[in-house]
Short mmCIF file of C-alpha atoms in Angstrom, two decimals:
data_model
loop_
_atom_site.label_atom_id
_atom_site.label_comp_id
_atom_site.label_asym_id
_atom_site.label_seq_id
_atom_site.Cartn_x
_atom_site.Cartn_y
_atom_site.Cartn_z
CA MET A 1 15.55 102.11 119.75
CA ILE A 2 17.49 104.84 121.46
CA ALA A 3 17.70 105.48 124.97
CA ALA A 4 18.70 108.64 126.32
CA SER A 5 19.93 109.13 130.15
CA TYR A 6 21.44 111.61 132.30
CA HIS A 7 24.34 110.90 135.03
CA ASP A 8 26.34 112.77 137.52
CA GLU A 9 29.42 110.56 137.21
CA VAL A 10 31.68 110.83 134.41
CA ASN A 11 32.52 107.06 134.40
CA VAL A 12 29.72 106.48 132.20
CA LEU A 13 32.05 108.02 129.17
CA GLN A 14 33.90 104.89 129.01
CA GLY A 15 33.42 103.14 125.79
CA THR A 16 31.76 106.12 124.08
CA ILE A 17 35.06 106.91 121.68
CA GLU A 18 37.49 104.13 120.54
CA ARG A 19 40.47 106.63 121.34
CA ALA A 20 40.23 110.48 122.43
CA PRO A 21 41.39 112.75 119.83
CA SER A 22 43.08 114.93 122.52
CA PRO A 23 43.75 115.14 126.36
CA PHE A 24 40.39 116.92 126.55
CA GLU A 25 37.88 114.13 125.60
CA ARG A 26 39.51 111.61 127.80
CA PRO A 27 37.13 110.66 131.28
CA GLU A 28 40.00 111.35 133.39
CA TRP A 29 40.08 114.89 132.09
CA PHE A 30 36.45 115.18 132.87
CA ALA A 31 37.09 113.51 136.43
CA LEU A 32 39.53 116.22 136.88
CA LEU A 33 37.07 118.74 136.11
CA ALA A 34 34.42 117.20 138.51
CA GLU A 35 36.91 117.03 141.51
CA SER A 36 37.64 120.71 140.74
CA GLY A 37 33.87 121.57 141.65
CA ILE A 38 32.16 121.35 138.38
CA ALA A 39 29.08 119.41 138.61
CA PRO A 40 28.80 117.05 135.73
CA LEU A 41 25.80 116.46 133.71
CA ILE A 42 26.48 113.35 131.15
CA ALA A 43 23.97 113.04 128.49
CA LEU A 44 24.17 109.47 127.22
CA ALA A 45 22.23 108.00 124.24
CA GLU A 46 22.54 104.37 123.39
CA ASP A 47 21.09 101.76 121.41
CA SER A 48 22.07 97.88 121.28
CA GLU A 49 25.18 98.70 119.27
CA ALA A 50 26.70 102.00 120.13
CA LYS A 51 26.56 105.02 122.36
CA ALA A 52 27.23 108.70 122.22
CA ALA A 53 27.66 111.21 124.87
CA LEU A 54 27.72 115.00 125.45
CA ALA A 55 29.79 116.08 128.82
CA LEU A 56 27.75 118.94 129.78
CA THR A 57 27.31 121.02 133.24
CA ARG A 58 24.31 123.32 134.35
CA ALA A 59 25.45 126.98 134.42
CA ASN A 60 23.97 130.48 133.82
CA GLY A 61 20.68 129.29 133.24
CA ARG A 62 21.61 126.84 130.60
CA LEU A 63 23.53 123.59 129.85
CA GLU A 64 27.07 124.27 128.79
CA PRO A 65 30.27 122.11 128.28
CA LEU A 66 31.94 120.53 130.99
CA ARG A 67 35.42 122.24 130.46
CA ASN A 68 37.33 124.99 131.88
CA TRP A 69 39.82 127.71 130.87
CA TYR A 70 42.60 124.83 130.41
CA SER A 71 40.61 122.84 127.65
CA PHE A 72 41.75 123.69 124.05
CA THR A 73 38.53 122.15 122.85
CA TRP A 74 35.02 120.43 123.37
CA ARG A 75 33.34 118.25 121.09
CA GLN A 76 30.93 115.09 120.88
CA LEU A 77 32.01 111.90 122.29
CA ALA A 78 30.79 109.67 119.68
CA PRO A 79 32.22 107.45 116.86
CA GLU A 80 31.93 108.00 113.26
CA GLY A 81 29.15 107.08 111.17
CA PRO A 82 25.01 107.05 110.34
CA GLN A 83 24.39 105.26 113.50
CA ALA A 84 26.31 107.70 115.83
CA GLU A 85 24.69 110.58 113.75
CA ARG A 86 21.13 109.03 114.86
CA LEU A 87 22.31 108.95 118.34
CA LEU A 88 23.37 112.36 118.39
CA ALA A 89 20.17 113.77 116.75
CA GLY A 90 18.13 111.31 119.31
CA LEU A 91 20.15 112.81 122.02
CA ALA A 92 19.79 116.27 121.13
CA ARG A 93 15.89 115.76 120.78
CA ASP A 94 15.57 114.68 124.47
CA LEU A 95 17.76 117.27 125.88
CA ARG A 96 14.71 119.50 125.55
CA ARG A 97 13.49 117.62 128.47
CA GLN A 98 16.09 119.05 130.67
CA THR A 99 16.56 122.78 128.98
CA HIS A 100 15.31 125.55 126.83
CA ARG A 101 19.15 126.41 125.82
CA VAL A 102 22.35 124.65 125.09
CA THR A 103 25.52 126.53 124.30
CA LEU A 104 28.57 124.47 123.14
CA TRP A 105 32.22 125.95 122.70
CA PRO A 106 35.05 126.07 121.74
CA VAL A 107 34.14 123.19 119.08
CA PRO A 108 36.42 122.46 116.59
CA ASP A 109 35.32 121.95 112.85
CA GLU A 110 38.53 120.38 111.04
CA ASP A 111 37.07 117.00 112.20
CA GLY A 112 33.66 118.04 111.38
CA SER A 113 32.66 118.38 114.94
CA ALA A 114 30.97 121.71 114.90
CA THR A 115 29.04 120.60 111.69
CA ARG A 116 28.04 117.17 113.16
CA LEU A 117 26.52 119.08 116.40
CA GLU A 118 25.01 121.71 114.34
CA ARG A 119 23.06 119.04 112.25
CA ALA A 120 22.17 117.09 115.15
CA PHE A 121 20.47 119.71 117.18
CA ARG A 122 18.67 121.47 114.04
CA SER A 123 17.47 118.05 113.04
CA ALA A 124 15.92 117.70 116.51
CA GLY A 125 14.09 121.19 116.24
CA TRP A 126 16.31 123.33 117.90
CA LEU A 127 17.24 126.92 116.50
CA VAL A 128 20.92 126.88 116.21
CA ALA A 129 23.43 130.15 115.69
CA ARG A 130 26.59 128.93 114.93
CA GLU A 131 29.85 131.50 115.10
CA GLN A 132 33.28 131.79 115.46
CA CYS A 133 34.41 132.29 119.08
CA ASP A 134 38.23 131.63 119.14
CA HIS A 135 41.38 130.82 116.98
CA ASN A 136 43.61 127.80 117.28
CA HIS A 137 47.20 128.05 115.98
CA VAL A 138 48.85 125.00 114.69
CA LEU A 139 51.94 123.90 113.25
CA GLU A 140 51.82 121.18 110.56
CA VAL A 141 55.38 119.71 110.44
CA ASN A 142 54.86 118.03 107.26
CA GLY A 143 58.01 115.74 107.76
CA ARG A 144 60.82 118.66 108.14
CA SER A 145 63.40 118.50 110.84
CA PHE A 146 63.57 121.25 113.33
CA ALA A 147 66.36 122.68 111.28
CA GLU A 148 64.36 122.97 108.10
CA TYR A 149 61.18 124.40 109.93
CA TRP A 150 63.78 126.69 112.10
CA ALA A 151 65.19 127.98 108.71
CA SER A 152 61.59 129.37 107.81
CA ARG A 153 61.05 131.69 110.99
CA PRO A 154 61.55 135.19 111.05
CA GLY A 155 64.88 136.57 110.77
CA ARG A 156 64.68 138.33 113.99
CA MET A 157 63.60 135.00 116.01
CA ARG A 158 66.80 133.43 114.54
CA THR A 159 68.77 136.29 115.52
CA THR A 160 67.50 136.05 118.88
CA LEU A 161 67.94 132.66 119.27
CA LYS A 162 71.66 132.78 118.06
CA ARG A 163 72.45 135.74 120.36
CA LYS A 164 70.82 134.58 123.33
CA ALA A 165 70.61 130.73 123.57
CA LYS A 166 73.91 130.39 125.37
CA LYS A 167 72.73 132.72 128.52
CA VAL A 168 70.45 130.08 129.84
CA GLU A 169 70.60 126.15 130.46
CA VAL A 170 67.39 124.16 129.50
CA THR A 171 66.09 120.98 130.83
CA ILE A 172 63.26 119.18 129.42
CA ARG A 173 61.75 116.31 131.38
CA GLU A 174 59.47 113.56 129.96
CA ARG A 175 58.34 112.67 133.85
CA PHE A 176 56.87 114.76 136.34
CA ASP A 177 59.40 116.58 138.48
CA ALA A 178 58.24 118.21 141.62
CA ALA A 179 61.03 120.86 141.68
CA ASP A 180 60.58 121.70 137.92
CA TRP A 181 56.92 122.18 138.55
CA ALA A 182 57.57 124.45 141.65
CA ALA A 183 59.91 126.62 139.52
CA TYR A 184 57.13 126.81 136.85
CA GLU A 185 54.46 127.96 139.42
CA ALA A 186 56.87 130.50 140.89
CA ILE A 187 57.60 131.80 137.35
CA TYR A 188 53.77 131.85 136.73
CA ALA A 189 53.18 133.93 139.66
CA GLU A 190 55.52 136.65 138.80
CA SER A 191 54.83 136.56 135.13
CA TRP A 192 52.48 138.53 132.94
CA LYS A 193 49.99 135.99 132.94
CA PRO A 194 46.58 136.12 134.79
CA GLU A 195 45.94 134.44 138.22
CA GLU A 196 44.17 130.92 137.54
CA GLY A 197 41.22 129.55 139.80
CA THR A 198 42.40 125.78 139.94
CA PRO A 199 46.17 125.69 139.43
CA ASP A 200 45.90 122.24 141.44
CA LEU A 201 43.80 120.64 138.63
CA LEU A 202 46.54 121.46 136.46
CA ARG A 203 49.31 120.08 138.82
CA ARG A 204 47.21 116.63 139.01
CA PHE A 205 46.85 116.78 135.16
CA ALA A 206 50.66 117.25 134.89
CA GLU A 207 51.48 114.36 137.26
CA ALA A 208 49.19 112.03 135.44
CA GLU A 209 50.83 113.32 132.11
CA GLY A 210 54.43 112.47 133.51
CA LYS A 211 53.22 108.86 134.59
CA ALA A 212 52.14 108.14 130.95
CA SER A 213 55.42 109.55 129.80
CA ARG A 214 53.35 112.46 127.85
CA ILE A 215 54.59 115.48 129.77
CA ARG A 216 57.41 117.67 128.18
CA LEU A 217 58.10 119.80 131.16
CA ALA A 218 60.81 122.64 130.40
CA VAL A 219 62.92 125.04 132.44
CA ALA A 220 65.39 127.66 131.54
CA ARG A 221 67.71 128.82 134.30
CA HIS A 222 70.28 131.63 134.12
CA GLU A 223 72.85 131.12 136.50
CA GLY A 224 71.02 128.64 138.42
CA GLU A 225 68.17 130.80 138.82
CA PRO A 226 64.74 129.72 137.02
CA VAL A 227 63.77 132.23 134.61
CA ALA A 228 61.33 130.65 131.89
CA ALA A 229 59.18 127.49 132.45
CA GLN A 230 56.87 125.36 129.81
CA PHE A 231 54.51 122.77 130.06
CA TRP A 232 53.79 120.78 126.88
CA THR A 233 52.35 117.14 126.36
CA ALA A 234 52.78 114.86 123.45
CA GLU A 235 50.67 111.87 122.23
CA ASN A 236 49.26 110.45 118.96
CA GLY A 237 51.50 112.76 117.02
CA THR A 238 50.45 116.06 118.18
CA ALA A 239 52.14 118.17 120.70
CA TYR A 240 50.39 120.69 123.06
CA ILE A 241 51.58 123.74 124.25
CA HIS A 242 49.40 124.28 127.63
CA LYS A 243 51.37 126.85 129.59
CA LEU A 244 54.22 128.99 129.19
CA ALA A 245 55.57 131.82 131.38
CA HIS A 246 58.91 133.71 132.02
CA LEU A 247 60.16 136.47 134.38
CA GLU A 248 59.40 139.69 133.39
CA SER A 249 62.14 141.08 135.36
CA ARG A 250 64.57 138.85 133.23
CA LYS A 251 63.18 139.49 129.90
CA GLU A 252 66.26 140.86 128.43
CA LEU A 253 67.61 137.23 128.56
CA SER A 254 64.67 136.06 125.72
CA ALA A 255 64.65 132.80 127.70
CA GLY A 256 61.10 132.06 126.40
CA THR A 257 62.20 132.07 123.04
CA THR A 258 65.29 129.85 123.75
CA LEU A 259 62.75 127.50 125.71
CA THR A 260 60.05 127.34 123.05
CA ALA A 261 62.89 126.54 120.25
CA ALA A 262 64.30 124.01 122.29
CA LEU A 263 60.70 122.03 122.90
CA PHE A 264 59.89 122.45 119.17
CA GLU A 265 63.25 120.94 118.51
CA HIS A 266 62.46 117.76 121.07
CA VAL A 267 59.09 117.22 119.90
CA ILE A 268 59.74 117.39 116.22
CA ASP A 269 63.14 115.66 116.02
CA ARG A 270 62.70 113.38 118.90
CA ASP A 271 59.12 112.70 119.52
CA GLY A 272 58.46 112.79 115.74
CA VAL A 273 54.94 114.73 115.97
CA ALA A 274 53.07 115.94 112.84
CA LEU A 275 51.23 118.49 114.73
CA VAL A 276 52.03 121.13 117.43
CA ASP A 277 49.01 122.95 118.94
CA PHE A 278 49.23 126.19 120.38
CA GLY A 279 45.78 125.86 121.95
CA THR A 280 43.27 128.98 121.97
CA GLY A 281 43.88 132.52 121.59
CA ASN A 282 44.92 135.07 118.86
CA ASP A 283 48.00 136.35 120.29
CA GLY A 284 50.32 138.06 117.87
CA TYR A 285 53.48 135.89 118.88
CA LYS A 286 51.73 132.74 118.07
CA ALA A 287 51.87 133.60 114.39
CA ASP A 288 55.67 133.70 114.42
CA TRP A 289 55.87 130.09 115.48
CA MET A 290 53.03 128.78 113.81
CA GLU A 291 51.64 128.43 110.18
CA ILE A 292 48.02 127.71 110.23
CA VAL A 293 45.06 129.25 112.33
CA ARG A 294 41.93 127.19 112.73
CA PRO A 295 38.42 128.63 113.84
CA ARG A 296 36.64 127.54 116.93
CA PHE A 297 32.89 127.62 117.10
CA ARG A 298 30.30 128.54 119.59
CA LEU A 299 26.86 126.71 118.90
CA ASP A 300 23.97 128.46 120.97
CA CYS A 301 21.08 126.22 120.54
CA LEU A 302 17.47 127.42 121.60
CA ASP A 303 14.40 125.60 121.91
CA LEU A 304 11.45 127.81 120.82
CA ARG A 305 8.86 125.48 122.14
CA GLN A 306 9.68 126.81 125.45
CA PRO A 307 8.71 130.49 126.46
CA ARG A 308 12.00 130.59 128.48
CA ALA A 309 14.22 130.74 125.29
CA TRP A 310 12.34 133.72 123.97
CA PRO A 311 14.37 136.41 125.78
CA ALA A 312 17.55 134.89 124.41
CA LEU A 313 15.99 134.83 120.94
CA ALA A 314 15.51 138.50 121.16
CA LYS A 315 18.74 139.38 122.35
CA ARG A 316 20.19 137.39 119.37
CA PHE A 317 17.93 139.45 117.08
CA ALA A 318 19.06 142.73 118.85
CA ARG A 319 22.74 141.98 118.24
CA ARG A 320 22.02 141.19 114.46
CA LEU A 321 20.21 144.55 114.06
CA ALA A 322 22.71 146.78 116.13
CA PRO A 323 25.30 147.11 113.23
CA ALA A 324 22.58 148.01 110.78
CA SER A 325 20.98 150.71 112.59
CA GLY A 326 24.25 152.11 113.46
CA ARG A 327 25.06 152.55 109.79
CA GLY A 328 22.11 155.02 109.77
#
């Protein structure tokens, strides 16, 4: 028998998965989000042998993922196998008591997550619309050394590094360093990047990653002045590129290119990662460094038994009809 329950504390997520596939499925990450002011709604399904969960929040008149703009992905917290599929389907069925609409994003599918969730909600009677909502650029190292990888990069990048690398000094730390983090924050504030709402959350995350030796915090300096900074982490064979910024006023130094290359060399040759993950977004420069683009999906689930879902259904059909009507 499957029992479904709902919680406003993230500690109930312990034991839902054996090992988090990324930093964004750990209970500690969800705890940070809760501390930042996002109210959790943890939907939990369990039987005598296993449990599965969806980390959610109430927003915009529906249930949405417990996430923010720092999150690369969002996925179900459930083991593999038929038993977990039954738990997810049972949870999706019970969620109709909580809401008329569940919208989930950005869900990966290289591990089958989007397909598992779509199947669970469909089998529970929800009307599910699945569409790509974002891109994820990654590099599969495939056993290459950094030198072998770098030889395959565009010639202009290799030329830039050769000409500009000596203009800056690079430090890469595997522990949190308050002075380097202050340099990152100062550079970010003067860079082209938009202002963020919860930079203190990112700092607390970086501090925790530093304690676990997962942080890769790098700063490039020109004549002692910090001009570029990047925040990566590395774990379980994957390096994650969380944040990068450089001073627009010192753009001629190409310090960002030098710093990125140094970090690639560090995670490939020293950490021995198999994958480098550049997060979400389809910025053109990412294609220079990465070789594979993976889709991220949005699943919009409506319970048509509830009249509250009908306006959203009408809007969905109107969007589909708009291109056809525009062709005349």
